[in-house]
Amino acid sequence: MEAPLYPGFPPDPSTPPCGQPAFWVGPRHLAGDDRRLYDTVADTLSGLGWSSLTIVRGRHEPDEADEDRQVLRSTVLHISPDTLRWAQWSLADEPFYLGELPIAWQVSARPDTSSPLAGWSAYFTPDVPGEAVADFLVALDARDQPVVPLAGPDVVLDAVASHGWLRDIDQPQGAATDPTFTSHLSLGEVPPLIQDGDPRALTTKADEAGPPGWQAWAEPALGAPCLWVASFGSSVPHDLVAAFAASLSSTAPVLRRVLPKATQERLLRAPAV
């Protein structure tokens, strides 16, 4: 069964309760998503004029109470006015994983309306700072041609280097880390199942390296589970990844009520008056 989502069904059940004290915190890349990743991104897309469609798949019996409905899968899809780009909130579905974390947002774009397939896709897990995902989407929305590359990979590393991140000694042209060596950005092998329009991504054999794409992640301690992961298909334009990277590495504090347990001791905070 497919039907519009019932108005009372929350798309993001993890939204924190009101009344919690707010803080200005930094660094941003360790600040988490405040359990508002859906709201932050959805509000940005609404402001850009993107339309949204919410679908529920499951069983619904007449006169059945909301809490008794058997919802099997649900998704929220946001589509740009020209239909060339879209963002899907998939956390309520049966997501696949990056770094053992479920995908929350999948963003895709296609070259023209005649193509039913995405030219590239990018993926973000929970606790990716919502500001960085929103800035990525603002940059995507501003593009006339969302799949045409406009810059080389250096623009990504320049974006984080301008905020004090360090280029990797062994891969100065393809990797960088924050000064505490907690968050990382790397151009290299793309994880399995990442969708991309580059034909080489479809023909690469198991023992071959496919076209490289950007990956970003935060690892609070060596060998510890990742706080968040972001993955960009090999065809995602570098300037769009740079918009994400610049926002992620920004030194400007962000407003938070809920801090990640894994990084809260590393965060500087000041009460929001």
PDB file of N, CA, C and O in Angstrom, residues 39 46 55 204 237:
ATOM      1  N   ASP A  39      14.684  18.172  10.366  1.00  0.00           N
ATOM      2  CA  ASP A  39      14.100  19.513  10.385  1.00  0.00           C
ATOM      3  C   ASP A  39      15.019  20.551   9.760  1.00  0.00           C
ATOM      4  O   ASP A  39      14.582  21.419   9.006  1.00  0.00           O
ATOM      5  N   SER A  46      12.530  23.693   1.986  1.00  0.00           N
ATOM      6  CA  SER A  46      11.270  24.421   1.866  1.00  0.00           C
ATOM      7  C   SER A  46      11.520  25.883   1.517  1.00  0.00           C
ATOM      8  O   SER A  46      10.830  26.465   0.672  1.00  0.00           O
ATOM      9  N   ILE A  55       5.438   9.313   1.827  1.00  0.00           N
ATOM     10  CA  ILE A  55       4.763   8.068   1.482  1.00  0.00           C
ATOM     11  C   ILE A  55       4.933   7.076   2.624  1.00  0.00           C
ATOM     12  O   ILE A  55       6.002   6.974   3.214  1.00  0.00           O
ATOM     13  N   THR A 204      33.311  -1.887 -12.788  1.00  0.00           N
ATOM     14  CA  THR A 204      34.491  -2.218 -11.992  1.00  0.00           C
ATOM     15  C   THR A 204      34.365  -3.609 -11.387  1.00  0.00           C
ATOM     16  O   THR A 204      33.340  -3.953 -10.797  1.00  0.00           O
ATOM     17  N   PRO A 237      30.124  16.804  -8.252  1.00  0.00           N
ATOM     18  CA  PRO A 237      31.068  17.877  -8.567  1.00  0.00           C
ATOM     19  C   PRO A 237      31.861  18.315  -7.337  1.00  0.00           C
ATOM     20  O   PRO A 237      31.318  18.445  -6.242  1.00  0.00           O
TER      21      PRO A 237
END
